Amino acid sequence: MKKILLMFTVYVVCSFSLVYPNGAEKSEAKTETVQNEPQPIDVAPFLIKAENEIAERLKKDPGIFSRQKLKKQTAWNFSVGSTKSWWASNFETEEFYTINSTCRAVGTHCYIFVADDEWNSRVTQTQVDAVKNAFDSSTPANNSKGIYETVTGVFGNAPDEDSDSKIIILMMNILDGYQEGTNAGFVAGYFYPINEFPQAELFGTKYKSNEAEIFYMDCYPANLSTDTGLQNSLNTTAHEFQHMIHWNYHRSTPQQTFFNEACSETAPYICGYGIRSHSLFTSNTNIALTNWSSNSEDVLIDYARASRFFLYMYEQFGSEFFTKFVQNANIGITAFNSALAELSTPTSRRFDDILVDWSIANAVNDKSINSRWGYSAPNLSVVEGETVWELNNTNVSVSLMNYASRCLTFQTGSNLSFSINNDASGIAFKEAKFGSSTSVTDILPGTLYSEPAFGTDYNVVKIIAVNNNSWASSFSYNSSGNTTLVNEVEYDADFESDYYLQFKAGERQGVEFEAVTGAKLNSIKVMLRKTTPITCNIYSMGTILSPTGTALTNSFTLTASANGEWVEKDFSSENIPLDNGAFVCVDIPEDVTAAVGNCVLVTLKPGQGYENSLFYDIDDSSWKYFVDASNTFLNRIRLTFTANVNGVEQIIEANPAAYKLEQNYPNPFNPSTKIRFSVLNSEKVELNIFDITGQKVAELVNDFKNPGTYEVVWDGKNMSGSEASSGVYFYTLRTGSFNKTSKMVLIR
């Protein structure tokens, strides 16, 4: 079963490029265009339906494949130049169609076919040969072992229902609805188990089988002519080949999607093709571990979680675990525990133990404390957790999804005390303390823990809660402590390397900061490249497409006394509210070259993702965020604010965060419109529509939401179900710590 989504965004070359401190320019720096960010397509529901139907037929008639073997007893014996029409799937219409193709390479373990309409346009012989070499002979992990040998050596044997040990790879434009320049996404590749099924056994169904071991590789918009595009496609090849092998061992008992995908996420990593960013998981751990979403946006979180979990298993237990797991007759957690029990090096650890150790590793990542509590893989994102600003709390309830974890982080104040109430059955608790050294200890519910050295010997305490129950649970806690006057949360502290970008005059750099109800702006700090004056503005936070909202201050000038120096501007006497967040923006006064030009220095965060640092590109008048093949670029801009905590005004340096209420689309609209919003914490969320008189017209959301991005549709009807009249309407997003209103127009 399955497909992988390798394309998350459209990359375009921008007018500014990265320059290292010594002035050497880094080639092929790329930016990610926010308004052209395509959405992933989840074809899994379409494929799973067929896989389940096959499984049911096999349970009733296990002799199906034996009859097929008797029917086809010879290999395909394709040669270069052989032509063949193959069945393929149109994922827009959910229909099958035929595609004409020609064999362009024959390897030890593969036949590579290319769709005739793509030959020498999107696919060339050079690219075909590169795929054949990778599949047969060489991977980044081992230059004498290809994908076939590597993946089968770990997971097991590929099926052979067509009496030919070679795997067919069909390179084509997968019909998935992708449209360049729009919000569409694409399917990078897929294995469809229906192709293993005899066509004669599919009588009366809509399915079409090629009766062959075949998987599909996309060539548009996948770009095989670039090194990155080719590596992504080879990543897909390893991913899909694992799905084929997994099906071979679970024909009538399909594996749980989460575990199958976790194996397929590990296969490219074992081959040396790298691993996806885990930031979507580490920023939101309170999702049931084995959940797999049918929502095309949420499924990326599932991929990140699956990838991270089995990366941990690979580092802890090696390839033998995967062999035992895939080839186990059971599925899911039962197979997981059986595989652990069968390892040649005995271990007493089972799923519940590993879930706790894994959660600690994600929040601590330090193997020097305990080999179970970290990773060897470099540049992994860490679970920072949910910051608890208010130290004095009584019976605060915290919900936990099944097999999920949450991390409560105390990082401001001093003399912390806390306790977990005796209402936490099946939940494990750990305390991690960070300072000159790091330690992890158990927490017992009903016990008061005092940390007098909090704020001195160590400045961060994480309470890690892990739900080992197969159902959603909750617990409550109490805490107390003293506040301090000034606290800094340096979101870029771990990424101290400084670079500059070659901007054009008139371009801009900015950082979005979260809304904090009742907070006042205290100061901003900017690290500047040069000593020439530079203009800065502060706005309320707008949308992701247009981050400059209402001006909170007049324009002001910043001047550094030395190159590469932090410059701070004080606003403590100006009473500027941050209820709607802030966007701190610096204007580039002149072209930035090796010799001249002032700008904000940037730092590199490993991994690709949106991190609230934005760049204005003058060539196409759009805001973008900046990534290369390995990193996300962060503007070195910070903000401090004062907030009333425990009756004391506290100055806190703000992290950029993800609360957003975006402009509806389309606007004006008729008859319906979409509204997208993002929440940072797990909390109650309300989204309501009001008319110009303030009367509530519709209630779109009134529910508890986990951190993430959501999209809802207003059908233009009021609460009684009648069509609302033409006019101006307001929509308001309200959470416990965020409140924003935007305007839209309905035209009948």
Coordinates of N, CA and C in Angstrom, one line a residue, residues 433-439 453 455-460:
K433 N 16.0 18.4 34.2 CA 16.5 19.7 34.6 C 17.7 20.0 33.7
F434 N 17.8 21.3 33.2 CA 18.8 21.7 32.3 C 19.5 22.9 32.9
G435 N 20.9 22.8 33.0 CA 21.7 23.9 33.4 C 23.1 23.7 33.0
S436 N 24.1 23.8 34.0 CA 25.4 23.4 33.7 C 25.5 21.9 33.3
S437 N 24.6 21.1 33.8 CA 24.5 19.7 33.5 C 23.0 19.4 33.3
T438 N 22.7 18.2 32.8 CA 21.3 17.8 32.6 C 21.0 16.5 33.4
S439 N 19.9 16.4 34.0 CA 19.5 15.2 34.8 C 18.1 14.9 34.5
A453 N 17.0 25.4 43.5 CA 18.0 25.9 42.6 C 17.5 26.3 41.2
G455 N 16.4 28.6 38.5 CA 16.7 30.0 38.2 C 18.1 30.3 38.6
T456 N 18.8 29.4 39.2 CA 20.3 29.7 39.5 C 21.1 28.5 38.9
D457 N 21.1 27.4 39.5 CA 21.9 26.3 39.0 C 21.4 25.7 37.7
Y458 N 20.1 25.8 37.5 CA 19.5 25.3 36.2 C 18.4 26.3 35.9
N459 N 18.1 26.5 34.7 CA 17.1 27.5 34.2 C 16.0 26.9 33.5
V460 N 16.0 25.6 33.2 CA 14.8 25.0 32.5 C 14.5 23.7 33.2

